[in-house]
Rosetta silent file (secondary structure, phi, psi, omega in degrees, C-alpha in Angstrom):
SEQUENCE: XXXXXXXXXXXXXXXXXXXXXXXXXXXXXXXXXXXXXXXXXXXXXXXXXXXXXXXXXXXXXXXXXXXXXXXXXXXXXXXXXXXXXXXXXXXXXXXXXXXXXXXXXXXXXXXXXXXXXXXXXXXXXXXXXXXX
SCORE:     score description
SCORE:     0.000 S_00000001
   1 L     0.000  -37.638  179.257   -1.640    4.489   19.779 S_00000001
   2 H   -60.253  -41.017 -178.868   -1.767    5.014   15.996 S_00000001
   3 H   -65.178  -43.281  178.789    1.257    7.299   16.163 S_00000001
   4 H   -62.120  -45.348  177.985    3.274    4.811   18.191 S_00000001
   5 H   -63.232  -38.821  178.613    2.414    1.972   15.795 S_00000001
   6 H   -65.275  -37.983  179.152    3.278    4.182   12.816 S_00000001
   7 H   -67.664  -44.667  177.024    6.689    5.044   14.288 S_00000001
   8 H   -61.574  -43.344  178.576    7.473    1.378   14.990 S_00000001
   9 H   -58.826  -46.912 -177.816    6.210    0.520   11.513 S_00000001
  10 H   -59.358  -43.653 -177.515    8.378    3.193    9.879 S_00000001
  11 H   -70.463  -43.431 -173.447   11.528    1.944   11.598 S_00000001
  12 H   -83.945  -35.724 -174.057   10.972   -1.783   11.077 S_00000001
  13 H  -143.902  -32.464 -170.675    9.364   -2.018    7.635 S_00000001
  14 H   -58.473  -41.585 -178.537    7.740    1.134    6.337 S_00000001
  15 H   -61.835  -45.959 -176.857   10.838    2.826    4.982 S_00000001
  16 H   -70.723  -37.394  176.903   11.912   -0.200    2.934 S_00000001
  17 H   -66.550  -43.555  178.358    8.431   -0.931    1.641 S_00000001
  18 H   -62.427  -38.503  178.406    7.932    2.703    0.653 S_00000001
  19 H   -61.130  -39.629  176.657   11.303    2.651   -1.079 S_00000001
  20 H   -62.013  -41.812  177.151   10.125   -0.318   -3.172 S_00000001
  21 H   -66.630  -38.028  179.372    7.013    1.606   -4.196 S_00000001
  22 H   -65.889  -42.604  177.723    9.058    4.703   -5.031 S_00000001
  23 H   -60.686  -45.402  177.947   11.425    2.678   -7.238 S_00000001
  24 H   -61.729  -39.346  179.177    8.441    1.149   -9.055 S_00000001
  25 H   -66.001  -40.279  178.547    6.929    4.642   -9.433 S_00000001
  26 H   -64.536  -45.115  178.706   10.120    6.103  -10.872 S_00000001
  27 H   -60.394  -42.949  179.686   10.434    3.279  -13.382 S_00000001
  28 H   -64.886  -39.309 -179.015    6.794    3.744  -14.399 S_00000001
  29 H   -72.058  -30.924  177.682    7.189    7.512  -14.816 S_00000001
  30 H   -66.773  -33.069 -177.712   10.344    7.125  -16.914 S_00000001
  31 L   -79.960    5.598  175.630    8.430    4.932  -19.344 S_00000001
  32 L    56.852  -57.845 -176.651    5.933    7.796  -20.008 S_00000001
  33 L   -62.872  -27.961 -175.495    3.050    5.506  -21.062 S_00000001
  34 L  -100.214   23.082  179.391    2.866    4.074  -17.557 S_00000001
  35 H   -57.145  -39.560  176.685    2.713    7.392  -15.682 S_00000001
  36 H   -58.182  -34.525  176.548   -0.715    6.524  -14.157 S_00000001
  37 H   -68.281  -37.993  177.972    0.928    3.456  -12.613 S_00000001
  38 H   -62.888  -42.367  178.208    3.738    5.637  -11.285 S_00000001
  39 H   -63.153  -43.143  177.483    1.269    7.986   -9.623 S_00000001
  40 H   -62.862  -38.096  179.747   -0.524    5.014   -8.032 S_00000001
  41 H   -66.541  -40.202  177.047    2.818    3.669   -6.841 S_00000001
  42 H   -65.476  -37.431  177.267    3.746    6.994   -5.209 S_00000001
  43 H   -62.876  -41.315  178.469    0.334    7.059   -3.516 S_00000001
  44 H   -70.067  -29.728  177.085    0.976    3.573   -2.147 S_00000001
  45 H   -63.234  -40.686  178.296    4.447    4.633   -0.985 S_00000001
  46 H   -66.628  -34.946  177.460    2.889    7.265    1.262 S_00000001
  47 H   -68.648  -38.501  179.823    0.487    4.635    2.606 S_00000001
  48 H   -68.695  -26.002  177.505    3.373    2.225    3.220 S_00000001
  49 H   -74.166  -37.605 -170.671    5.193    4.880    5.249 S_00000001
  50 L  -143.011   71.968 -170.478    2.292    5.683    7.613 S_00000001
  51 L   -83.607  -27.765 -174.349   -0.524    3.060    7.349 S_00000001
  52 L   -73.087  132.928 -177.525   -2.164    3.131   10.773 S_00000001
  53 L    93.013    1.802  176.338   -5.173    5.440   10.920 S_00000001
  54 E  -130.824  156.667  179.941   -5.770    5.220    7.164 S_00000001
  55 E  -143.357  167.197 -178.604   -7.674    2.763    5.011 S_00000001
  56 E  -107.120  132.391  177.043   -8.263    1.956    1.338 S_00000001
  57 E  -130.039  160.222  175.991  -11.658    2.427   -0.301 S_00000001
  58 E   -71.068  140.157  175.813  -12.951    2.066   -3.839 S_00000001
  59 L   -84.079  123.595 -174.744  -12.933    5.241   -5.887 S_00000001
  60 L   -65.160  -22.193 -177.589  -16.508    5.814   -7.092 S_00000001
  61 L   -91.989    3.623 -179.272  -15.376    7.294  -10.415 S_00000001
  62 L   -69.358  141.778 -177.753  -13.209    4.307  -11.385 S_00000001
  63 L  -127.167 -156.075 -176.576  -14.190    2.668  -14.637 S_00000001
  64 H   -66.596  -30.117  179.496  -13.198   -0.070  -17.041 S_00000001
  65 H   -64.569  -32.047  178.116   -9.789    1.479  -17.694 S_00000001
  66 H   -70.036  -31.602  176.623   -8.814    0.928  -14.075 S_00000001
  67 H   -66.604  -46.228  178.028   -9.671   -2.779  -14.422 S_00000001
  68 H   -63.041  -43.495  178.273   -7.481   -3.080  -17.515 S_00000001
  69 H   -62.292  -38.262  178.608   -4.751   -1.076  -15.813 S_00000001
  70 H   -65.133  -36.588  177.834   -4.915   -3.310  -12.741 S_00000001
  71 H   -65.332  -43.827  177.283   -4.401   -6.418  -14.885 S_00000001
  72 H   -62.897  -45.205  179.880   -1.331   -4.843  -16.491 S_00000001
  73 H   -59.365  -43.178 -179.242   -0.071   -3.695  -13.063 S_00000001
  74 H   -57.608  -44.790 -177.214   -0.516   -7.204  -11.621 S_00000001
  75 H   -70.607  -40.847 -172.790    1.635   -8.754  -14.334 S_00000001
  76 H   -83.504  -47.464 -171.369    4.354   -6.085  -14.344 S_00000001
  77 H  -134.065  -27.229 -171.524    4.789   -4.979  -10.727 S_00000001
  78 H   -61.712  -38.894 -175.404    1.936   -5.986   -8.451 S_00000001
  79 H   -65.760  -38.941 -178.545    2.965   -9.538   -7.781 S_00000001
  80 H   -77.954  -28.243  174.894    6.429   -8.671   -6.465 S_00000001
  81 H   -70.042  -40.068  176.557    5.132   -5.803   -4.331 S_00000001
  82 H   -64.624  -40.638  177.109    2.493   -8.123   -2.830 S_00000001
  83 H   -60.925  -38.592  177.596    5.183  -10.742   -2.242 S_00000001
  84 H   -60.816  -42.314  178.209    7.240   -8.089   -0.440 S_00000001
  85 H   -67.209  -40.732 -179.141    4.282   -7.416    1.902 S_00000001
  86 H   -65.165  -46.995 -179.033    3.663  -11.120    2.536 S_00000001
  87 H   -64.818  -44.402  178.533    7.310  -11.890    3.341 S_00000001
  88 H   -63.185  -40.358  178.123    7.678   -8.822    5.554 S_00000001
  89 H   -62.860  -40.511  177.954    4.435   -9.703    7.346 S_00000001
  90 H   -64.037  -43.118  179.165    5.624  -13.238    8.036 S_00000001
  91 H   -63.455  -37.305 -179.876    8.904  -11.913    9.457 S_00000001
  92 H   -74.500  -30.655 -176.879    7.034   -9.453   11.680 S_00000001
  93 L   -72.377   -8.806  179.889    4.502  -12.035   12.895 S_00000001
  94 L   -65.102  -32.820 -179.627    7.275  -14.042   14.539 S_00000001
  95 L  -104.925  155.895  179.119    7.206  -11.707   17.557 S_00000001
  96 L   -65.899  -40.396 -179.911    4.202  -10.683   19.623 S_00000001
  97 L   -64.597  -31.050 -176.980    5.030   -7.000   19.189 S_00000001
  98 L   -82.426   -6.919 -176.753    5.182   -7.460   15.424 S_00000001
  99 H   -60.571  -45.417  177.085    1.718   -8.992   15.023 S_00000001
 100 H   -62.233  -33.094  178.132   -0.094   -5.636   14.478 S_00000001
 101 H   -69.672  -38.538  177.131    2.597   -4.726   11.956 S_00000001
 102 H   -63.518  -42.048  177.943    2.154   -8.043   10.168 S_00000001
 103 H   -62.129  -38.797  177.385   -1.594   -7.473    9.964 S_00000001
 104 H   -65.318  -38.733  177.387   -0.969   -4.028    8.455 S_00000001
 105 H   -62.638  -46.043 -179.298    1.358   -5.591    5.902 S_00000001
 106 H   -68.967  -25.686  175.734   -1.204   -8.180    4.908 S_00000001
 107 H   -68.088  -24.733 -178.883   -3.835   -5.449    4.697 S_00000001
 108 L   -85.274   -9.983 -178.269   -1.690   -3.824    1.979 S_00000001
 109 H   -59.660  -48.105 -179.088   -1.547   -6.917   -0.234 S_00000001
 110 H   -60.731  -40.103 -179.569   -4.829   -6.225   -2.114 S_00000001
 111 H   -73.993  -26.737  176.587   -3.903   -2.618   -2.938 S_00000001
 112 H   -73.203  -26.565  176.754   -0.415   -3.649   -4.015 S_00000001
 113 H   -80.716  -41.070 -174.952   -1.995   -6.108   -6.439 S_00000001
 114 L  -134.668   78.812 -172.918   -4.763   -3.819   -7.745 S_00000001
 115 L   -82.359  -24.416 -175.465   -4.013   -0.126   -6.963 S_00000001
 116 L   -77.265  140.959 -177.654   -6.024    1.631   -9.660 S_00000001
 117 L    85.280   12.390  178.675   -9.573    2.613   -8.767 S_00000001
 118 E  -122.220  156.925  172.521   -8.705    2.861   -5.071 S_00000001
 119 E  -139.660  151.619 -178.355   -8.057    5.794   -2.785 S_00000001
 120 E  -103.105  123.490 -176.523   -6.457    6.068    0.642 S_00000001
 121 E  -129.654  157.148  175.039   -8.504    7.950    3.222 S_00000001
 122 E   -62.950  141.874  179.781   -8.267    8.556    6.980 S_00000001
 123 H   -62.014  -30.212  179.691  -10.042    5.860    8.986 S_00000001
 124 H   -60.326  -38.170 -179.029  -11.890    8.587   10.887 S_00000001
 125 H   -65.190  -38.136  178.907  -13.674    9.607    7.690 S_00000001
 126 H   -67.097  -43.489  179.730  -14.908    6.046    7.116 S_00000001
 127 H   -64.381  -37.063  178.423  -16.198    5.750   10.679 S_00000001
 128 H   -68.434  -35.376 -179.498  -18.027    9.070   10.359 S_00000001
 129 H   -66.855  -31.671  179.236  -19.615    7.936    7.072 S_00000001
 130 L   -97.355    9.099  175.122  -21.024    4.849    8.767 S_00000001
 131 L    72.977   27.304 -178.909  -22.152    6.705   11.855 S_00000001
 132 L  -103.521    0.000    0.000  -19.680    5.129   14.257 S_00000001
């Protein structure tokens, strides 16, 4: 089921959302000082392409610099990427088939706002960690 949802996601929204993250990542990498933001943006682009079966968790080694970086990211790029997820989710929620896709879009809003100090892991790993 995850594969089917990922394929539908890729066709309807994932490609365009990932493209937005890639553009943000390229701009960040060109500016040299913001390369960490570019790397985070590329990481989110891969998540936007294939989100089902993966989840976002806090990185245990994240420190105060990631908090400062997240504030900068929010002002510069995070708000429009989150807006992109919200608008796409609303458009997908109009149909019954699109509801799972809309939920996946809304699940990406927090990481699009604050990407630093997070990591994307397979959902299976999280379930194994909690004994499920």
